[in-house]
PDB file of C-alpha atoms in Angstrom:
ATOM      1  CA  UNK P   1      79.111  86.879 111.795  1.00 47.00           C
ATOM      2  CA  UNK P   2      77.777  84.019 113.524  1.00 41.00           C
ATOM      3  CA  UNK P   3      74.131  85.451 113.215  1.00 50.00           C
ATOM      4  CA  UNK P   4      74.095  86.043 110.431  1.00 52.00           C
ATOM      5  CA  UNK P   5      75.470  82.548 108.710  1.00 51.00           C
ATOM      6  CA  UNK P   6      72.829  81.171 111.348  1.00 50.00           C
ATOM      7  CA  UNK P   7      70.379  83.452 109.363  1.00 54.00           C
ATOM      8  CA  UNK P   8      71.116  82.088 106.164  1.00 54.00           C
ATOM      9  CA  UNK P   9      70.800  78.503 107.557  1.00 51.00           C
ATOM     10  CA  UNK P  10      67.600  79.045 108.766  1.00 53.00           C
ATOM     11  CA  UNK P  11      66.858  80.816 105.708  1.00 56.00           C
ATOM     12  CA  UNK P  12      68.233  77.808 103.208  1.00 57.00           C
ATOM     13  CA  UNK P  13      66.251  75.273 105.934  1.00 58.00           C
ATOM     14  CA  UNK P  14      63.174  77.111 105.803  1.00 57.00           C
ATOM     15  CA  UNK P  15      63.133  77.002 101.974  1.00 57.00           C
ATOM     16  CA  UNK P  16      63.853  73.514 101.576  1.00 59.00           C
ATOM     17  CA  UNK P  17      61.160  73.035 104.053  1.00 57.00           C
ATOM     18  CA  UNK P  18      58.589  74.762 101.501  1.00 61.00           C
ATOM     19  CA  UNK P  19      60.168  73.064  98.588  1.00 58.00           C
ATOM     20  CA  UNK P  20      59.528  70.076 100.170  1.00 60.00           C
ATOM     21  CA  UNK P  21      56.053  71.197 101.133  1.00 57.00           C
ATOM     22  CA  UNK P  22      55.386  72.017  97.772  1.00 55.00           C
ATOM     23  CA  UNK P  23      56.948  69.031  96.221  1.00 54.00           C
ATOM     24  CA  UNK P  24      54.583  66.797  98.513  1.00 55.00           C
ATOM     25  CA  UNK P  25      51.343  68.798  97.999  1.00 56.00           C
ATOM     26  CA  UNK P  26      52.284  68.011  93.885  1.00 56.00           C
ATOM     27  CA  UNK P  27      52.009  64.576  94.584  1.00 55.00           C
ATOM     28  CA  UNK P  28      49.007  64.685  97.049  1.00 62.00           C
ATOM     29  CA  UNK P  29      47.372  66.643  93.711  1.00 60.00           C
ATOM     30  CA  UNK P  30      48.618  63.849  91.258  1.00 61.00           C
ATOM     31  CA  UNK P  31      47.687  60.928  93.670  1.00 61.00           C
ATOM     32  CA  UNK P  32      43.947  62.689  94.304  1.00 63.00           C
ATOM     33  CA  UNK P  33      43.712  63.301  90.174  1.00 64.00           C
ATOM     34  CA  UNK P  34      44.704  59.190  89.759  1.00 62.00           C
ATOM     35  CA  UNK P  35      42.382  58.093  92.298  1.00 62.00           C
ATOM     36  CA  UNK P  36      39.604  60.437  90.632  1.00 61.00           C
ATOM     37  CA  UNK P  37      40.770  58.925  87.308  1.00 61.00           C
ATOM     38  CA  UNK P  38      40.155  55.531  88.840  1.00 60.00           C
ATOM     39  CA  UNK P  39      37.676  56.130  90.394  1.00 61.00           C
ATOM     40  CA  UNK P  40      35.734  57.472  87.144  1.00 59.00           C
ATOM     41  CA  UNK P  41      36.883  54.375  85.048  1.00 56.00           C
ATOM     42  CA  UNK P  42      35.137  52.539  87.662  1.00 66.00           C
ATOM     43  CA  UNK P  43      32.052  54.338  87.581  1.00 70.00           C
ATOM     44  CA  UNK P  44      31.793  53.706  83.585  1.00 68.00           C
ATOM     45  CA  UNK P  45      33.436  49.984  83.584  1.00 71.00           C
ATOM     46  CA  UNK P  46      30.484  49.630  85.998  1.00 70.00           C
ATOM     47  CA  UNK P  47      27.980  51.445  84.263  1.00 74.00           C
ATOM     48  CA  UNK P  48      28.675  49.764  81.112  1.00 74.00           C
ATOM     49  CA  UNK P  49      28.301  46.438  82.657  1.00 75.00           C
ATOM     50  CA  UNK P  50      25.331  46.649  83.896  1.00 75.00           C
ATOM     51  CA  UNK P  51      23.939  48.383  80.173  1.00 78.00           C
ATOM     52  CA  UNK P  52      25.557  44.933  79.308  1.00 76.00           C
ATOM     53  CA  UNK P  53      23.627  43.154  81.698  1.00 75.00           C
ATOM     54  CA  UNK P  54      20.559  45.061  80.978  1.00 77.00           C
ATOM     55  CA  UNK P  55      20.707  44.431  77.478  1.00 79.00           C
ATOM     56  CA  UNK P  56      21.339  40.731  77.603  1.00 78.00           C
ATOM     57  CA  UNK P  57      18.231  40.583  80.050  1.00 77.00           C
ATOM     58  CA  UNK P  58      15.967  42.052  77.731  1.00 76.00           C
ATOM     59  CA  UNK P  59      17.434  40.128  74.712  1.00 76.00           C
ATOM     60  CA  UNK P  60      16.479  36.661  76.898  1.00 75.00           C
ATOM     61  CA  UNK P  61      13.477  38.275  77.675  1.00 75.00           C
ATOM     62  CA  UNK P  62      12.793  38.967  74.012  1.00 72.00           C
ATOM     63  CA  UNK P  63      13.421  35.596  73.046  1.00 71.00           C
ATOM     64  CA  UNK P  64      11.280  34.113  75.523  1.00 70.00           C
ATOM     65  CA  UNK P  65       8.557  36.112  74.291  1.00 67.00           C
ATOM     66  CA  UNK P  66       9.233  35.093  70.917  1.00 64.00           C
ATOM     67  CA  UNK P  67       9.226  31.651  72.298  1.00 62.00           C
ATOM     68  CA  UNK P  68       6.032  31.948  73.738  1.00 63.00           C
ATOM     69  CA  UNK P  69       4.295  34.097  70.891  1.00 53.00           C
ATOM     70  CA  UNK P  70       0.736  32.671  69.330  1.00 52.00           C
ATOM     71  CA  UNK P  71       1.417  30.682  65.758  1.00 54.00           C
ATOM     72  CA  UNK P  72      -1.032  33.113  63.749  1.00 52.00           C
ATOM     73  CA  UNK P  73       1.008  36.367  65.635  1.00 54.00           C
ATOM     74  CA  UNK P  74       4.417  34.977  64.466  1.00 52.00           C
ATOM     75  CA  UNK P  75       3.009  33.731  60.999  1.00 56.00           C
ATOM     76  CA  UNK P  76       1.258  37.611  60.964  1.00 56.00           C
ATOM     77  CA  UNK P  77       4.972  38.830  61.993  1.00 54.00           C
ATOM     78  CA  UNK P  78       6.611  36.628  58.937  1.00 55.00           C
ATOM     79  CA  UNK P  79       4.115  37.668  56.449  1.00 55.00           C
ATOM     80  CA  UNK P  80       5.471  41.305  57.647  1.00 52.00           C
ATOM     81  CA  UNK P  81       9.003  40.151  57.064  1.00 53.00           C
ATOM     82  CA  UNK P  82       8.187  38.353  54.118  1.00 52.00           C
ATOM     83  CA  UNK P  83       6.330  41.584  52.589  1.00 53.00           C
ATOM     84  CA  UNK P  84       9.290  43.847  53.076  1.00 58.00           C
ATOM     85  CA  UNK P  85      11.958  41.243  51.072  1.00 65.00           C
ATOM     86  CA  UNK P  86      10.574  40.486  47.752  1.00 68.00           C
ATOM     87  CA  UNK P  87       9.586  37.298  47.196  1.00 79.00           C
ATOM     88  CA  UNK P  88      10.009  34.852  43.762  1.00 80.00           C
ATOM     89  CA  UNK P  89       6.643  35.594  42.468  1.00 85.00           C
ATOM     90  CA  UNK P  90       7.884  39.059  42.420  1.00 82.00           C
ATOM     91  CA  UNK P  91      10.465  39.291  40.730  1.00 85.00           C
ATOM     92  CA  UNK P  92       8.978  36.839  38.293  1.00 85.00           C
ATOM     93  CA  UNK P  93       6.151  39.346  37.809  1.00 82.00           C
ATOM     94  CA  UNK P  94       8.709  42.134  37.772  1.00 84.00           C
ATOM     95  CA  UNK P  95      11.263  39.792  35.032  1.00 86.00           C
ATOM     96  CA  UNK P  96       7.975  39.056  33.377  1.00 87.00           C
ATOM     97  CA  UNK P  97       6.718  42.945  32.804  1.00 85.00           C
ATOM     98  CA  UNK P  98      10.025  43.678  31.255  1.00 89.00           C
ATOM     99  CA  UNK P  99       9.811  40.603  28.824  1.00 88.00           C
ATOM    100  CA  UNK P 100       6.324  42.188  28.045  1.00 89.00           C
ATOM    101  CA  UNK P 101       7.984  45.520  27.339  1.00 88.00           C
ATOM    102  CA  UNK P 102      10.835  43.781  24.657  1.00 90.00           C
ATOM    103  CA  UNK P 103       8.221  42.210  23.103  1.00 90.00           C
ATOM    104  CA  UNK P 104       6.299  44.995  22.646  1.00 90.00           C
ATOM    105  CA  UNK P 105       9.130  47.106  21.252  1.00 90.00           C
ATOM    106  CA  UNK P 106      10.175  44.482  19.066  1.00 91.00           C
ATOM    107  CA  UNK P 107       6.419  44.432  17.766  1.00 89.00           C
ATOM    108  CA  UNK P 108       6.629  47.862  16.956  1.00 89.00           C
ATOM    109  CA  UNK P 109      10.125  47.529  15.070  1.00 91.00           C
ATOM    110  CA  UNK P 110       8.593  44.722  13.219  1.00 90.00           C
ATOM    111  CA  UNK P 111       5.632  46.624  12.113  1.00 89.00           C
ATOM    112  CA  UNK P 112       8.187  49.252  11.055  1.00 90.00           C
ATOM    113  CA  UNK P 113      10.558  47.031   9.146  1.00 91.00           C
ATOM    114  CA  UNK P 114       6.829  45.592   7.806  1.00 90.00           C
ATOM    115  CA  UNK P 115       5.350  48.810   6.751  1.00 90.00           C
ATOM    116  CA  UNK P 116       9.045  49.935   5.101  1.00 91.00           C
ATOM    117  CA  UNK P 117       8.991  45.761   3.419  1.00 91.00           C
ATOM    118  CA  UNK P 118       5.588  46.819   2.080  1.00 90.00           C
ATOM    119  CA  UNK P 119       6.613  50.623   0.795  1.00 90.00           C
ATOM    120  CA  UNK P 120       9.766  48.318  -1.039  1.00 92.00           C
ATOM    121  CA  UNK P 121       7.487  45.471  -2.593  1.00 90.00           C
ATOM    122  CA  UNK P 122       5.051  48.561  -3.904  1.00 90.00           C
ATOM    123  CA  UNK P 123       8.114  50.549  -5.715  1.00 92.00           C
ATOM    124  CA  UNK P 124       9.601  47.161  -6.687  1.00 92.00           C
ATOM    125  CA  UNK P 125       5.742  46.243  -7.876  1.00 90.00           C
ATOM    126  CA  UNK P 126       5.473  50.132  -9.727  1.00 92.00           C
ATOM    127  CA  UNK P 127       9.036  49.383 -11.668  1.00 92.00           C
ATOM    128  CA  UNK P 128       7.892  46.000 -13.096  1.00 91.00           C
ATOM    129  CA  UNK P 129       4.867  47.164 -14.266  1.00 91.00           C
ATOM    130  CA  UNK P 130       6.853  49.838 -16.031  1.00 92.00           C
ATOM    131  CA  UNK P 131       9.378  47.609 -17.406  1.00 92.00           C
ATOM    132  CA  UNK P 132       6.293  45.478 -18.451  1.00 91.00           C
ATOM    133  CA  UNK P 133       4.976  48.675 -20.057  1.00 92.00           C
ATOM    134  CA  UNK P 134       8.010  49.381 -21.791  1.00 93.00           C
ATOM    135  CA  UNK P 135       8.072  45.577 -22.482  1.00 92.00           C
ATOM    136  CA  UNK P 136       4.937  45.812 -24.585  1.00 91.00           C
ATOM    137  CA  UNK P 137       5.350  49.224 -25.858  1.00 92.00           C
ATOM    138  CA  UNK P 138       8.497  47.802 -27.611  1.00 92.00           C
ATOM    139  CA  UNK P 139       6.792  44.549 -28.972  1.00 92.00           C
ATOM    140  CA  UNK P 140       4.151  46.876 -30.454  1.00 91.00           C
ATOM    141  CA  UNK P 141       6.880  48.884 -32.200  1.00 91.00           C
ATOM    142  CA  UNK P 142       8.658  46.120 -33.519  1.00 92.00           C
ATOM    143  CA  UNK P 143       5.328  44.785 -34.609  1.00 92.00           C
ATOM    144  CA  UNK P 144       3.957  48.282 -36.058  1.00 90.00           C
ATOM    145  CA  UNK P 145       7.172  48.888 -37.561  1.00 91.00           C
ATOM    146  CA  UNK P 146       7.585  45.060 -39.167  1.00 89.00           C
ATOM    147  CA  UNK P 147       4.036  45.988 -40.669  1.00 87.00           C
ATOM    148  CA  UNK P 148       4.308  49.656 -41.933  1.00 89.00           C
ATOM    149  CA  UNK P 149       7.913  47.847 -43.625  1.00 90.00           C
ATOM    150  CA  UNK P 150       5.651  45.144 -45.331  1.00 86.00           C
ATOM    151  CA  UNK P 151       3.051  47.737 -46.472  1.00 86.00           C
ATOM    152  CA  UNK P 152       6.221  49.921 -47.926  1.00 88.00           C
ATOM    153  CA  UNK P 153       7.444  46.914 -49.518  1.00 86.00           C
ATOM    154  CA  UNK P 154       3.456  46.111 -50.863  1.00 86.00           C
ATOM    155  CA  UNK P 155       3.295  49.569 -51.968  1.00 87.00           C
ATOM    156  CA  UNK P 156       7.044  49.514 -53.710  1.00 86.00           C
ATOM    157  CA  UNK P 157       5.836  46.099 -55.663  1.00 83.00           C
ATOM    158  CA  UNK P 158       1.994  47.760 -56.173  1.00 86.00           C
ATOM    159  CA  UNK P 159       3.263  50.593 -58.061  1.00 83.00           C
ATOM    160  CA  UNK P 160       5.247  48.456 -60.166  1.00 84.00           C
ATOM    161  CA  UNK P 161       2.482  46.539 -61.304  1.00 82.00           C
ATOM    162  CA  UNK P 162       0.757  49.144 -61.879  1.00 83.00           C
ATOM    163  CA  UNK P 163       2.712  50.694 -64.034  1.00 77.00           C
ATOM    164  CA  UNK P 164       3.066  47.578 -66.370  1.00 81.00           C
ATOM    165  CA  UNK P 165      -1.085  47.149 -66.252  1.00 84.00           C
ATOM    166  CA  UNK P 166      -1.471  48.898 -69.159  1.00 80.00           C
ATOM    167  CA  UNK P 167       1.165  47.159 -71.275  1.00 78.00           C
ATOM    168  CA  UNK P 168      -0.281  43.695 -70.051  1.00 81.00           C
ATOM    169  CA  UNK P 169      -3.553  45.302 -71.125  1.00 82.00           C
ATOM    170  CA  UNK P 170      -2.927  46.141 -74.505  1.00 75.00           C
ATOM    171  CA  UNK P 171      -1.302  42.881 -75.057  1.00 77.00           C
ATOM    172  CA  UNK P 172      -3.853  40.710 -74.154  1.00 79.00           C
ATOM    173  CA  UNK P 173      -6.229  43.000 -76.258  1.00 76.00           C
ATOM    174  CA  UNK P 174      -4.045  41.924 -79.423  1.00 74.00           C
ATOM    175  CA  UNK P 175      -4.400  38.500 -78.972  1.00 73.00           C
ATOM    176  CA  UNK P 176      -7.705  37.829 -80.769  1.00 72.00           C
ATOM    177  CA  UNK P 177      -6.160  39.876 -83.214  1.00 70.00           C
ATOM    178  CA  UNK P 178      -3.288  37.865 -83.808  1.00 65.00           C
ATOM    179  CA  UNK P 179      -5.198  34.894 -86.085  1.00 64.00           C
ATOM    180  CA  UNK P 180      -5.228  37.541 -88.681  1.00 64.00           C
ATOM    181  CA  UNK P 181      -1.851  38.078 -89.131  1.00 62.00           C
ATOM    182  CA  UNK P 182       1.617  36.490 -89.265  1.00 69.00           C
ATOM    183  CA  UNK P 183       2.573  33.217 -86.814  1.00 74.00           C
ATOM    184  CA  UNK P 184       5.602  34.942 -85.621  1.00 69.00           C
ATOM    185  CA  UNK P 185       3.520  38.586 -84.039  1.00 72.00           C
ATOM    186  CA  UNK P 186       1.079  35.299 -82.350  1.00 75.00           C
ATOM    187  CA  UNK P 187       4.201  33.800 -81.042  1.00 78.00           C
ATOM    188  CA  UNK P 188       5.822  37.114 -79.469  1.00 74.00           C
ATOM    189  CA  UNK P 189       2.859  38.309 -77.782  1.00 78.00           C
ATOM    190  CA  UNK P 190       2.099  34.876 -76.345  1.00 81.00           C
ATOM    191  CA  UNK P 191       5.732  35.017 -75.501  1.00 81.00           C
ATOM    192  CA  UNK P 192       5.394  38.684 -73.665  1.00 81.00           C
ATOM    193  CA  UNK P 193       2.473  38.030 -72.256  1.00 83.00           C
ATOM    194  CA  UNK P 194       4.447  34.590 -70.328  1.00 84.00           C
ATOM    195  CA  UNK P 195       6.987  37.017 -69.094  1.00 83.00           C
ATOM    196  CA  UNK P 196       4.711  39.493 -67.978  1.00 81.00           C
ATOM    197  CA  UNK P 197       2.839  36.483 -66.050  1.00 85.00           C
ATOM    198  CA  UNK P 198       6.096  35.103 -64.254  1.00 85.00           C
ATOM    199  CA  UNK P 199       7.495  38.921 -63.654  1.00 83.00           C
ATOM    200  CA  UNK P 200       4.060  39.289 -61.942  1.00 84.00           C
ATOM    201  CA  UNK P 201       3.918  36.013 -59.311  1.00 86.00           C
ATOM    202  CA  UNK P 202       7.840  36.811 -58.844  1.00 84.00           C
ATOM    203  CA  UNK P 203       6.055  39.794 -57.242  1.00 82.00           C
ATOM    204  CA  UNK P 204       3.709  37.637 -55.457  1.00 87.00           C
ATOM    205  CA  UNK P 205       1.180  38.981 -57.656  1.00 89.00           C
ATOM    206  CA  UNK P 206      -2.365  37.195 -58.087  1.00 92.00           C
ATOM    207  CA  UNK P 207      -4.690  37.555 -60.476  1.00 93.00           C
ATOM    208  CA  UNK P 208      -8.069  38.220 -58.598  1.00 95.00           C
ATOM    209  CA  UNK P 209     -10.829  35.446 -59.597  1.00 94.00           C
ATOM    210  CA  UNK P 210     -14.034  37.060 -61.022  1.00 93.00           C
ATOM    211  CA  UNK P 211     -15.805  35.169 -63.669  1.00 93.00           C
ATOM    212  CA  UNK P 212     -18.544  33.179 -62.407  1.00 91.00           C
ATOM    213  CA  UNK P 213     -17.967  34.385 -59.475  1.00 93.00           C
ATOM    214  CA  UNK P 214     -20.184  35.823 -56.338  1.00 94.00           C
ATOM    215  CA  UNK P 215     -19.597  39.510 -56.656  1.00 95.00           C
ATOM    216  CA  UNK P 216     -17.071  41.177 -53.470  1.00 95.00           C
ATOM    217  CA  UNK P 217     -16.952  44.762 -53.533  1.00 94.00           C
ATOM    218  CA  UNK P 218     -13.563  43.966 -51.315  1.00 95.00           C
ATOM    219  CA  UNK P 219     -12.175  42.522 -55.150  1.00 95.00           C
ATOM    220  CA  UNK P 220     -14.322  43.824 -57.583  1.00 95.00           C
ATOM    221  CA  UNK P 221     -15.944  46.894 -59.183  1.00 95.00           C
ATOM    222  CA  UNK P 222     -19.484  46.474 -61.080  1.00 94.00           C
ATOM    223  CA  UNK P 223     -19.616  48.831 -64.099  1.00 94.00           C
ATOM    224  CA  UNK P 224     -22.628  46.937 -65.712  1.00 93.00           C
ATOM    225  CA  UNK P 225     -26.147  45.106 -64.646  1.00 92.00           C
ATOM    226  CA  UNK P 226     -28.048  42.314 -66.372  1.00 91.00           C
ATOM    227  CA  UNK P 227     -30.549  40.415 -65.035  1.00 90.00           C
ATOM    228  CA  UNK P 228     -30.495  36.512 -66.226  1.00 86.00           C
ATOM    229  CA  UNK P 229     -32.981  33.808 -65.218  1.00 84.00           C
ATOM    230  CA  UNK P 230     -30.714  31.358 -65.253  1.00 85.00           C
ATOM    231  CA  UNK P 231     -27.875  32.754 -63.128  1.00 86.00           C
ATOM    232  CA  UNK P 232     -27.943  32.911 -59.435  1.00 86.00           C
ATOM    233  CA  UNK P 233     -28.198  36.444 -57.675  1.00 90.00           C
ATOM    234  CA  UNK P 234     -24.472  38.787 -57.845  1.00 91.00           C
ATOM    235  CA  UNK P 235     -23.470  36.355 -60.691  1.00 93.00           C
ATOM    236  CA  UNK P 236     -20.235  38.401 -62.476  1.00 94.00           C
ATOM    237  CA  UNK P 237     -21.201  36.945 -66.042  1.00 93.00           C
ATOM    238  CA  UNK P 238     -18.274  39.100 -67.364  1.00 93.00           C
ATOM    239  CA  UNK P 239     -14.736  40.507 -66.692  1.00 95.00           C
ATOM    240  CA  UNK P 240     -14.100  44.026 -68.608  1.00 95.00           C
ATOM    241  CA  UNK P 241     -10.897  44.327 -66.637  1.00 94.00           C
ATOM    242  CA  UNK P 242      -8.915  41.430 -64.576  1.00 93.00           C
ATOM    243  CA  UNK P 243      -7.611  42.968 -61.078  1.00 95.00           C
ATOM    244  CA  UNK P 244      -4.083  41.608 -59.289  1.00 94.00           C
ATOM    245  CA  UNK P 245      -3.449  41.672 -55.677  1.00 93.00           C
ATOM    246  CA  UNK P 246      -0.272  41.322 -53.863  1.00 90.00           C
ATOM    247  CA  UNK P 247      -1.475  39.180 -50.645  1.00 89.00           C
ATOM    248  CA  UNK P 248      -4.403  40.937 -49.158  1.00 88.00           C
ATOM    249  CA  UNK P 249      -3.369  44.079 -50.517  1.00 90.00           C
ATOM    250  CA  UNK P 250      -5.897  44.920 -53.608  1.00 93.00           C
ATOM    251  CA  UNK P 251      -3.177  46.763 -56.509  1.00 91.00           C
ATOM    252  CA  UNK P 252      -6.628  46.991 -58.468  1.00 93.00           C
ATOM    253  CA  UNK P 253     -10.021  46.298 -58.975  1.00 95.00           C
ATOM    254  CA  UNK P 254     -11.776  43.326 -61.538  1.00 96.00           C
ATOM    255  CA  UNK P 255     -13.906  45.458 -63.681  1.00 95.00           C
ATOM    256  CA  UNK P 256     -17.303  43.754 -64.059  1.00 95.00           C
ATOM    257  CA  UNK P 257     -21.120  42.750 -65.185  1.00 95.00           C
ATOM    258  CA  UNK P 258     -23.191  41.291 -62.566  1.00 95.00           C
ATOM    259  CA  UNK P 259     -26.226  39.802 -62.715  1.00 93.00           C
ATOM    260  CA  UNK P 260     -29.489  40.031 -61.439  1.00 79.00           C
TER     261      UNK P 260
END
């Protein structure tokens, strides 16, 4: 009995023994894997200070150079700079090019809106003259049709007069007839032939002058030819028949003897 509890102390002792062996190689392994940690950090804090340091130096060195460079070399170098960042005149020229290409486009419209003003001012310029046209056109109408009513009208009164020729004819026929008989047949044909006169310039009708007068083919008609000394040439020396007009409308001939 006795050896065998002594067993299971030794047994129990010798496992808390590697427990304990265990439990201090753990933290010989977590100690070793901190001071490695550390010891890292160290390497790279140190590192990185002296790419710190190294940097700095060669930014002082840099500067120095800079410091020390030749005028024309750092004029050269700002020319460089200056090149890469546009400058005023630049954009000017850039500000002006654009300008340049409004005001072309706005020539262009303009010459456009120009071209369609002239197509307007032509149609505009084609309508007047045919309202002109149809301006005159009327005017000559009115006219032509104000004249074709006066020649109806000359024609109307013409016809009339014509007509009563003959009576006015015979008439004035009987009148070196009428010594011979009775006072009262003188007095009515003198009386007819008055009516017939004022009917006549109611009418506007005039009796077309021929005796003595030059001879116009326009008034009269030559039936007869003497030849007188004493008379001038195209002398009518007699009326056969009187002729009327009714302005410059001829209704009929004189009926004549000229002379020479």
């Amino acid at each position: 009995m006795k050896t065998e509890r002594g067993m299971t102390v030794k047994k129990n002792q010798n496992k808390d023994n590697m427990e304990q062996t265990a439990g201090n190689s753990k933290k010989t392994a977590k100690a070793e894997e901190k001071e490695k940690i550390d010891s890292n950090k160290s390497e790279a804090e140190a590192k990185a200070e002296k790419e710190k340091a190294e940097t700095q130096e060669k930014q002082e060195t840099k500067e120095k150079s800079e410091a020390q460079e030749k005028p024309e070399e750092k004029d050269k170098k700002n020319d460089g700079d200056d090149k890469e960042k546009p400058s005023d005149i630049d954009l000017l020229k850039a500000y002006l090019g654009q300008t340049l290409e409004e005001l072309q486009r706005l020539k262009e419209e303009n010459s456009k809106l120009k071209e369609e003003n002239e197509n307007l001012n032509e149609r505009i310029s084609l309508c007047k003259d045919k309202f002109e046209r149809l301006v005159a056109e009327y005017e000559n109408f009115r006219r032509r049709t104000a004249v074709e009513k006066e020649n109806i009208s000359l024609d109307v009164k013409s016809k009339v007069v014509l007509a009563l020729l003959p009576v006015l004819d015979n008439l004035e026929r009987a009148m070196p007839f009428a010594g011979t008989n009775s006072e009262s047949f003188e007095k009515g044909v003198e009386m007819t032939l008055r009516q017939f006169y004022d009917a006549f310039k109611s009418l506007g009708v005039e009796e077309i002058e021929a005796q003595n007068a030059v001879f116009n083919p326009e008034y009269h008609e030559a039936v007869m030819h003497v030849e007188d000394e004493n008379l001038g040439e195209g002398i009518i020396t007699e009326v056969f028949q009187k002729g009327y007009k009714i302005g410059d409308k001829v209704v009929r001939h004189s009926v004549v003897k000229v002379a020479n």
